[in-house]
PDB file of C-alpha atoms in Angstrom:
ATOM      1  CA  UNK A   1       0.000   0.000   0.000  1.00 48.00           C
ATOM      2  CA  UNK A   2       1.530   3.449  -1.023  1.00 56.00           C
ATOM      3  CA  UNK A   3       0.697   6.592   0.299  1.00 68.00           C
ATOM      4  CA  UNK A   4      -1.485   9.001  -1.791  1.00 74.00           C
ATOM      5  CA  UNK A   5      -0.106  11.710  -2.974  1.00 80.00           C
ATOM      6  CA  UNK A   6      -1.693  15.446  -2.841  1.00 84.00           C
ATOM      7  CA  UNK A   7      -3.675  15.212  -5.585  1.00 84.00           C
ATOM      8  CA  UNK A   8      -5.545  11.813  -4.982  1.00 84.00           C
ATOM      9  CA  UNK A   9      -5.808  12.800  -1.213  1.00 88.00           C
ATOM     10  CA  UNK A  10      -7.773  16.326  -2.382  1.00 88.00           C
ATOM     11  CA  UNK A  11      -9.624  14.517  -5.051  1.00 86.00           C
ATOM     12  CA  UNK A  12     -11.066  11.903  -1.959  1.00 88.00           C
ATOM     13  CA  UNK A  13     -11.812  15.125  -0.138  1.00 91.00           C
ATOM     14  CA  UNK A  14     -13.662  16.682  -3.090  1.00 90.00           C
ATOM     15  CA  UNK A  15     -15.283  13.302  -3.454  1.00 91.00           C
ATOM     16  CA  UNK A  16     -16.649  13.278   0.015  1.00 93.00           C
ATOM     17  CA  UNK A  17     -17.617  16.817   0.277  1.00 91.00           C
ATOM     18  CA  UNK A  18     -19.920  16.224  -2.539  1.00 89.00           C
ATOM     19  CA  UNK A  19     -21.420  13.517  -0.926  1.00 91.00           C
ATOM     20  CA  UNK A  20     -22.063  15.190   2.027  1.00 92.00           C
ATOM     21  CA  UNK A  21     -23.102  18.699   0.091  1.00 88.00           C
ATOM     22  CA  UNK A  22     -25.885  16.299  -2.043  1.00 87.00           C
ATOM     23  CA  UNK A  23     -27.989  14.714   1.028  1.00 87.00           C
ATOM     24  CA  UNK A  24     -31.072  15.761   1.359  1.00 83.00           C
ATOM     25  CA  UNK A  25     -31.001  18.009  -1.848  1.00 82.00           C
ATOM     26  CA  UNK A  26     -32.866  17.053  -5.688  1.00 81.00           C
ATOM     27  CA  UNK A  27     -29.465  16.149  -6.589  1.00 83.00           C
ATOM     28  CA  UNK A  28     -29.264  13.336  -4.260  1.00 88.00           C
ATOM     29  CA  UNK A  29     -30.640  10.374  -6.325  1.00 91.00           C
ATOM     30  CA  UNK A  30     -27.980  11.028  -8.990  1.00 88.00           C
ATOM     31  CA  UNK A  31     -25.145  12.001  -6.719  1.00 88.00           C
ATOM     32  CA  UNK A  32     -26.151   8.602  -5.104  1.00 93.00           C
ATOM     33  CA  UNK A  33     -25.703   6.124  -8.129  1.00 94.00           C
ATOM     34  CA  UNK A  34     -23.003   7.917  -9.537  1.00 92.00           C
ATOM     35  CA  UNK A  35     -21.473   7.202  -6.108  1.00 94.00           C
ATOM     36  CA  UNK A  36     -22.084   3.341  -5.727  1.00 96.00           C
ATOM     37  CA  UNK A  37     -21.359   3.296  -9.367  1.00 94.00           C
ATOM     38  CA  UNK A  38     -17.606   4.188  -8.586  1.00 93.00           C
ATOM     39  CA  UNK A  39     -17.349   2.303  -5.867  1.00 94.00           C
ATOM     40  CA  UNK A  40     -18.205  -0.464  -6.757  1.00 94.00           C
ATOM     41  CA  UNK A  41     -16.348  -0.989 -10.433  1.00 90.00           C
ATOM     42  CA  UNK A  42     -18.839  -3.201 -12.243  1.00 92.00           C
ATOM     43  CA  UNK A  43     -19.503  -5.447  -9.094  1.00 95.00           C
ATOM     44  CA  UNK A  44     -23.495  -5.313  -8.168  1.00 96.00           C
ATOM     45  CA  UNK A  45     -22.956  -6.578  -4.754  1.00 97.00           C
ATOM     46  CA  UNK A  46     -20.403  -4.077  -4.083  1.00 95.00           C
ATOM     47  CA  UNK A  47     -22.305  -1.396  -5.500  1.00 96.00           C
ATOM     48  CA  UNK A  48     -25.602  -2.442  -3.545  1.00 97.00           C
ATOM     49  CA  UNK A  49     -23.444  -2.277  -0.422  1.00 97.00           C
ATOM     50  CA  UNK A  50     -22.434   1.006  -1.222  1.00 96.00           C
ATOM     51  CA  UNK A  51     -25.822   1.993  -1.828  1.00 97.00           C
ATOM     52  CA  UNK A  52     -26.583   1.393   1.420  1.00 97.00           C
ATOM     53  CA  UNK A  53     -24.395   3.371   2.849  1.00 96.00           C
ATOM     54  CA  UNK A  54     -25.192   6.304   1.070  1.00 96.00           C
ATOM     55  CA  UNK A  55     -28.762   5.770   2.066  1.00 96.00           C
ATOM     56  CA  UNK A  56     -27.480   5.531   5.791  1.00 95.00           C
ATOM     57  CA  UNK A  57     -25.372   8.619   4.955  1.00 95.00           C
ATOM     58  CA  UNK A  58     -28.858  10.330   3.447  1.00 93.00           C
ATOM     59  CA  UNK A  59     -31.118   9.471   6.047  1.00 93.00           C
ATOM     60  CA  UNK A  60     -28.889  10.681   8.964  1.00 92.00           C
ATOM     61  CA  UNK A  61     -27.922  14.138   7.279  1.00 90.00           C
ATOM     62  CA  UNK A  62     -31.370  14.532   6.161  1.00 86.00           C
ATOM     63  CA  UNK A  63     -32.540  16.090   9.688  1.00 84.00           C
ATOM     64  CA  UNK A  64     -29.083  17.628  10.654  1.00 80.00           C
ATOM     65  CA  UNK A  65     -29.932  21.035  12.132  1.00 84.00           C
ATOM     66  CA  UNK A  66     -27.819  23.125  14.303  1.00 85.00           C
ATOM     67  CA  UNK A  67     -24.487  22.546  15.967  1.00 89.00           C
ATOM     68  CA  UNK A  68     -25.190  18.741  15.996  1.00 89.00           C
ATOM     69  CA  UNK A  69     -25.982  18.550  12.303  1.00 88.00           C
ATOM     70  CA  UNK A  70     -23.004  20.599  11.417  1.00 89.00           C
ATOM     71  CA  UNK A  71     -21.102  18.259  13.441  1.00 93.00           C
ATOM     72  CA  UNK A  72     -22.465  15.180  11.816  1.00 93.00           C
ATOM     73  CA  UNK A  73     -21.983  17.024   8.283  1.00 92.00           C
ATOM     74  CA  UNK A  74     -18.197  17.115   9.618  1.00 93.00           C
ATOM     75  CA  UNK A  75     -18.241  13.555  10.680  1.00 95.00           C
ATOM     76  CA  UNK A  76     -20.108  12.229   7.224  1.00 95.00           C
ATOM     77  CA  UNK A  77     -17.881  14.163   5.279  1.00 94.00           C
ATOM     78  CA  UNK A  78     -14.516  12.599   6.715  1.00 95.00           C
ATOM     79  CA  UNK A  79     -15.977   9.065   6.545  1.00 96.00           C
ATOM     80  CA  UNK A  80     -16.516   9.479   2.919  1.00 96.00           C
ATOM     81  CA  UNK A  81     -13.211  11.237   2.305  1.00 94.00           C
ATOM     82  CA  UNK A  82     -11.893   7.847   4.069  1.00 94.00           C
ATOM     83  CA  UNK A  83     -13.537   5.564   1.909  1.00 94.00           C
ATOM     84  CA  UNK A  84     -12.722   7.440  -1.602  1.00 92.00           C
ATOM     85  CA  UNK A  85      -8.499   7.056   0.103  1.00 91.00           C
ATOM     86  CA  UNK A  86      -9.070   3.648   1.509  1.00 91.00           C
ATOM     87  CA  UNK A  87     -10.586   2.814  -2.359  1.00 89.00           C
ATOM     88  CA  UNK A  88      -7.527   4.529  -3.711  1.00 87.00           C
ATOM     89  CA  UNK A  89      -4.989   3.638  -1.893  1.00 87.00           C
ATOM     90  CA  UNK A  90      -5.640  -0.411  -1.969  1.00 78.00           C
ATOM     91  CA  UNK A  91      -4.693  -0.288  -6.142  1.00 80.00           C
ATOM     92  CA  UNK A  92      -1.514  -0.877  -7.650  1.00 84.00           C
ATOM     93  CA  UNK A  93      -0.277   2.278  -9.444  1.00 85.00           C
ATOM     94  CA  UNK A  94      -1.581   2.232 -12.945  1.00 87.00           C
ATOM     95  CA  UNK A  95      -5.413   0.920 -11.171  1.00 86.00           C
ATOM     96  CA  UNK A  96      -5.072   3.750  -9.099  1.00 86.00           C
ATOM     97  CA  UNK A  97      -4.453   6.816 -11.853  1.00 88.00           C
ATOM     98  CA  UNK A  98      -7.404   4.986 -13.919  1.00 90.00           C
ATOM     99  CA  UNK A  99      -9.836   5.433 -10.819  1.00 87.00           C
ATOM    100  CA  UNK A 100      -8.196   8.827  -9.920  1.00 87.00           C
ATOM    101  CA  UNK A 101      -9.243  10.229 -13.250  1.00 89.00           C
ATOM    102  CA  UNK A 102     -12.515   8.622 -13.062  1.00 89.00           C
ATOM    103  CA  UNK A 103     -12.566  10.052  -9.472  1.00 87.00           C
ATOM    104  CA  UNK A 104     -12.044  13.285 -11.043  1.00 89.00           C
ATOM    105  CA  UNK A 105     -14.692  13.414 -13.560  1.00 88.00           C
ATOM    106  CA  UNK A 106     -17.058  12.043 -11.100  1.00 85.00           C
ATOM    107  CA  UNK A 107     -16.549  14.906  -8.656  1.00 86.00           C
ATOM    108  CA  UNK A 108     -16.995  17.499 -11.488  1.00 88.00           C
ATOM    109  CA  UNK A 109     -19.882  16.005 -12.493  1.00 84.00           C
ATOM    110  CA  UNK A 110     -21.227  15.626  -8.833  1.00 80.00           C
ATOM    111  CA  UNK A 111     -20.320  19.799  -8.617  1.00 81.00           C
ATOM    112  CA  UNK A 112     -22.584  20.630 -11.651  1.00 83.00           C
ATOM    113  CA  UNK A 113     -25.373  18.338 -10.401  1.00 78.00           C
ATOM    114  CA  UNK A 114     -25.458  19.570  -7.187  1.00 75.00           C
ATOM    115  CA  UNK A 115     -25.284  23.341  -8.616  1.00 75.00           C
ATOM    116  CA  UNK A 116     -27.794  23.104 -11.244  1.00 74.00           C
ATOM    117  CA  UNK A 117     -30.454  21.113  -8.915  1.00 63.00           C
ATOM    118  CA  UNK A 118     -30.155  23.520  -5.703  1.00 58.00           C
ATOM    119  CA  UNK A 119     -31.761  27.027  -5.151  1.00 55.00           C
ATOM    120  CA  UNK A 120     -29.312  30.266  -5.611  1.00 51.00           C
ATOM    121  CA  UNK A 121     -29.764  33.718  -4.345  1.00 51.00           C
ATOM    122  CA  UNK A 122     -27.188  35.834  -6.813  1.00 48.00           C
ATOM    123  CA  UNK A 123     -26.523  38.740  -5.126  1.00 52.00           C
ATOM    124  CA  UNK A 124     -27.123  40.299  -1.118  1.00 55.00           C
ATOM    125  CA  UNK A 125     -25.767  43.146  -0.796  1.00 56.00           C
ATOM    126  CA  UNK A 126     -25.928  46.380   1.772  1.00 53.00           C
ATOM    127  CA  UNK A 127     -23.779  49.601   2.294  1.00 53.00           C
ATOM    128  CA  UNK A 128     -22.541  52.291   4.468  1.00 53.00           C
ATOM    129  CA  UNK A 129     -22.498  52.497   8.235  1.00 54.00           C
ATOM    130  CA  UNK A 130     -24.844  50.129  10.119  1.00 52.00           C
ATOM    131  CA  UNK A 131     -26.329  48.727   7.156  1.00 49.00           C
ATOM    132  CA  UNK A 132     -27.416  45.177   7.559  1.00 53.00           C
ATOM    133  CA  UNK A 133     -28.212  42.405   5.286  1.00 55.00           C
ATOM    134  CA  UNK A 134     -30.968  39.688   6.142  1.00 53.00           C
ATOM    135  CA  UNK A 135     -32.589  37.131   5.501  1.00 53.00           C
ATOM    136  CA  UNK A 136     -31.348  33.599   3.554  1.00 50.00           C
ATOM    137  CA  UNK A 137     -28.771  32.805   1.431  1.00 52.00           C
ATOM    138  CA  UNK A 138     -28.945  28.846  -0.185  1.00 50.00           C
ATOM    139  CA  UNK A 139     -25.745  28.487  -2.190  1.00 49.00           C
ATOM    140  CA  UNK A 140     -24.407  24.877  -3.525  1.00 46.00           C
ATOM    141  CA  UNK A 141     -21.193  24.427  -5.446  1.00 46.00           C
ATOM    142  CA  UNK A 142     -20.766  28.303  -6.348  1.00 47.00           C
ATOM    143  CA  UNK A 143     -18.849  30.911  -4.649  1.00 51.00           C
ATOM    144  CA  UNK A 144     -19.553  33.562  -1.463  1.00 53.00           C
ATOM    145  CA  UNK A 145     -17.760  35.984  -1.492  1.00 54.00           C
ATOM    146  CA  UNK A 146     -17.733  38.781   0.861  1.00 59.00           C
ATOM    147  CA  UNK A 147     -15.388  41.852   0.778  1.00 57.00           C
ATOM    148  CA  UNK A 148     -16.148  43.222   4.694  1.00 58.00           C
ATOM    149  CA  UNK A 149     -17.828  42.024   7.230  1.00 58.00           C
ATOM    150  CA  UNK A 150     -18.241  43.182  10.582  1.00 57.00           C
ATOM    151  CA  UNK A 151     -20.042  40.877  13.537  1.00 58.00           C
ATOM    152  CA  UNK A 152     -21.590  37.071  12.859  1.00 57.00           C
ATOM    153  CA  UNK A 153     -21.739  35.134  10.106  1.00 57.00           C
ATOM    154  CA  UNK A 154     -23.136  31.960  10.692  1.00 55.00           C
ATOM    155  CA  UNK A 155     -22.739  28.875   7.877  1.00 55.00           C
ATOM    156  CA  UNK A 156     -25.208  25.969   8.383  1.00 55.00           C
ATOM    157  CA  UNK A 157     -27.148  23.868   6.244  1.00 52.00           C
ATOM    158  CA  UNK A 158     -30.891  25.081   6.171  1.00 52.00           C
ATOM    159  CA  UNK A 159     -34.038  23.260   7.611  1.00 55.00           C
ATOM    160  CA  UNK A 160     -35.996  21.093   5.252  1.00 56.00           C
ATOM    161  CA  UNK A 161     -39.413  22.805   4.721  1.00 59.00           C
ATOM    162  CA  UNK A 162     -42.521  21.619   6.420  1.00 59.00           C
ATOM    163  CA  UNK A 163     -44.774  19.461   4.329  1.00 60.00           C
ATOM    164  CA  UNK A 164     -47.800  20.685   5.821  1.00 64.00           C
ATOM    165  CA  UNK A 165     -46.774  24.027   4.300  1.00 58.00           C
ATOM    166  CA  UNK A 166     -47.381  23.119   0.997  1.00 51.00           C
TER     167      UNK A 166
END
């Protein structure tokens, strides 16, 4: 077993951010198959197992609110970033840069999923002294950026809506 190098290491990152960053979202179902799909490299039973996990994966993130769920999202994220290195890492060389650039490709594709199927508030701006900006901001897969800021920002994934709200 070799060590990973940079690349592969950031790639298993990548791979289990977008994992994490698709639960509970429209782009879940494809984020999901694509997933096993990878894992498990043309074996069904392998790929049924890893379905599995992503469904345990889904379920748990799926009502992760609040310190807790940003916790868990920190926890899920790592596992999966495990299993993409432990998948890597157990190939010989030329196995490995074949599943690396599939890895790759996957995780772009996983990045425009996830951006095209989630809601997007462009812009929120405010000015001058005291001015304050409210409300929500949903962004997946794109950019914040934020030139000043002065007191809280807080990061967390938002509450499913109510059914009974239509």
């Amino acid at each position: 077993m070799a060590v990973l190098d940079d690349a592969m290491t950031a790639l298993a990152a990548a791979g289990g951010t977008a994992v994490v960053q698709a639960a509970g979202t429209d782009a879940w179902t494809a984020v999901r198959a694509a997933v096993a799909r990878w894992f498990g490299r043309g074996d069904a039973a392998r790929e049924r197992a890893e379905l599995a996990r992503l469904d345990r994966t889904g379920t748990a993130l799926s009502t992760a609110e609040g310190e807790p769920g940003r916790r868990l999202r920190d926890d899920e994220r790592i596992s999966w970033r495990t299993r993409f290195e432990i998948a890597l890492d157990d190939l010989d060389e030329t196995v490995r840069q074949e599943l690396g650039d599939e890895l790759r490709v996957l995780v772009e594709e996983l990045r425009q999923t996830i951006a095209k199927r989630a809601p997007h508030v462009t812009q929120v701006s405010a000015s001058g002294p005291g001015a304050q900006a409210a409300g929500h901001l949903v962004t997946y897969g794109n950019a914040v950026n934020i030139d000043k800021m002065y007191g809280n920002l807080g990061l967390d994934r938002p509450s499913p809506p109510d059914p009974t709200e239509g």
